[in-house]
Amino acid sequence: FIELDLNIGEMNKGQYFGDYEVINRKRMQFSVYTLLPTELILLSEYDFKLQISEEIVQVWLKFMKVYPSDIEIRK
């Protein structure tokens, strides 16, 4: 098993990640790290789901960014 750091995306102020995993009840398969000092706000799965309806989840699923799987990256 070879561990590599690959840049699969960049984020800017106000962006978020982890929504796909929360909505689909999956474990995040990648690590996130920053190059600059960063302030993160953590929202629990419970609190996240309190804020959105099932209708919003269905729309969200159509437009959310899905990162490649570990297997796809290794190809």
mmCIF file of C-alpha atoms in Angstrom:
data_model
loop_
_atom_site.group_PDB
_atom_site.id
_atom_site.type_symbol
_atom_site.label_atom_id
_atom_site.label_comp_id
_atom_site.label_asym_id
_atom_site.label_seq_id
_atom_site.Cartn_x
_atom_site.Cartn_y
_atom_site.Cartn_z
ATOM 1 C CA PHE A 1 0.000 0.000 0.000
ATOM 2 C CA ILE A 2 1.520 3.285 -1.152
ATOM 3 C CA GLU A 3 0.211 6.505 0.363
ATOM 4 C CA LEU A 4 0.250 9.558 -1.895
ATOM 5 C CA ASP A 5 -0.956 13.115 -1.428
ATOM 6 C CA LEU A 6 -3.050 14.080 -4.439
ATOM 7 C CA ASN A 7 -4.791 17.381 -4.910
ATOM 8 C CA ILE A 8 -8.332 16.523 -6.019
ATOM 9 C CA GLY A 9 -9.831 19.909 -5.330
ATOM 10 C CA GLU A 10 -9.495 23.340 -3.840
ATOM 11 C CA MET A 11 -11.894 25.227 -1.651
ATOM 12 C CA ASN A 12 -12.515 28.890 -1.014
ATOM 13 C CA LYS A 13 -14.112 30.869 1.784
ATOM 14 C CA GLY A 14 -17.631 29.686 2.554
ATOM 15 C CA GLN A 15 -17.339 26.314 0.848
ATOM 16 C CA TYR A 16 -17.970 23.013 2.607
ATOM 17 C CA PHE A 17 -17.214 19.308 2.343
ATOM 18 C CA GLY A 18 -18.553 16.081 3.802
ATOM 19 C CA ASP A 19 -22.154 16.581 2.710
ATOM 20 C CA TYR A 20 -22.081 13.555 0.386
ATOM 21 C CA GLU A 21 -20.886 11.292 3.192
ATOM 22 C CA VAL A 22 -23.488 12.573 5.668
ATOM 23 C CA ILE A 23 -26.411 12.317 3.263
ATOM 24 C CA ASN A 24 -25.370 8.869 2.019
ATOM 25 C CA ARG A 25 -24.229 7.617 5.437
ATOM 26 C CA LYS A 26 -20.743 6.775 4.159
ATOM 27 C CA ARG A 27 -17.327 7.124 5.730
ATOM 28 C CA MET A 28 -15.107 9.804 4.192
ATOM 29 C CA GLN A 29 -12.431 8.067 2.134
ATOM 30 C CA PHE A 30 -9.989 10.939 1.936
ATOM 31 C CA SER A 31 -8.213 13.392 4.184
ATOM 32 C CA VAL A 32 -8.492 17.142 4.012
ATOM 33 C CA TYR A 33 -5.590 19.414 4.775
ATOM 34 C CA THR A 34 -4.884 23.090 4.346
ATOM 35 C CA LEU A 35 -1.918 25.036 3.095
ATOM 36 C CA LEU A 36 -2.936 28.213 4.927
ATOM 37 C CA PRO A 37 -4.285 28.825 8.438
ATOM 38 C CA THR A 38 -7.943 27.851 8.264
ATOM 39 C CA GLU A 39 -10.997 28.169 10.466
ATOM 40 C CA LEU A 40 -13.361 25.203 10.249
ATOM 41 C CA ILE A 41 -16.857 24.931 11.641
ATOM 42 C CA LEU A 42 -17.959 21.391 12.429
ATOM 43 C CA LEU A 43 -21.635 20.512 12.154
ATOM 44 C CA SER A 44 -22.701 17.128 13.472
ATOM 45 C CA GLU A 45 -24.732 14.767 11.300
ATOM 46 C CA TYR A 46 -27.656 15.219 13.690
ATOM 47 C CA ASP A 47 -27.583 19.026 13.464
ATOM 48 C CA PHE A 48 -27.051 18.935 9.692
ATOM 49 C CA LYS A 49 -30.115 16.747 9.204
ATOM 50 C CA LEU A 50 -32.214 18.982 11.470
ATOM 51 C CA GLN A 51 -31.572 21.873 9.091
ATOM 52 C CA ILE A 52 -32.642 20.258 5.820
ATOM 53 C CA SER A 53 -35.794 18.542 4.591
ATOM 54 C CA GLU A 54 -35.915 15.386 2.487
ATOM 55 C CA GLU A 55 -36.928 17.512 -0.521
ATOM 56 C CA ILE A 56 -33.764 19.581 -0.170
ATOM 57 C CA VAL A 57 -31.678 16.409 0.182
ATOM 58 C CA GLN A 58 -33.024 15.105 -3.141
ATOM 59 C CA VAL A 59 -32.138 18.378 -4.912
ATOM 60 C CA TRP A 60 -28.758 18.435 -3.149
ATOM 61 C CA LEU A 61 -27.956 14.937 -4.437
ATOM 62 C CA LYS A 62 -28.406 16.136 -8.034
ATOM 63 C CA PHE A 63 -25.900 18.964 -7.714
ATOM 64 C CA MET A 64 -23.326 17.905 -5.118
ATOM 65 C CA LYS A 65 -19.709 17.398 -6.083
ATOM 66 C CA VAL A 66 -18.680 13.756 -5.805
ATOM 67 C CA TYR A 67 -14.967 13.057 -5.495
ATOM 68 C CA PRO A 68 -13.430 10.015 -7.169
ATOM 69 C CA SER A 69 -13.115 6.839 -5.138
ATOM 70 C CA ASP A 70 -9.760 5.525 -3.965
ATOM 71 C CA ILE A 71 -9.860 2.872 -6.711
ATOM 72 C CA GLU A 72 -10.631 5.473 -9.398
ATOM 73 C CA ILE A 73 -7.759 7.676 -8.213
ATOM 74 C CA ARG A 74 -5.309 4.772 -8.288
ATOM 75 C CA LYS A 75 -6.228 3.984 -11.913
#
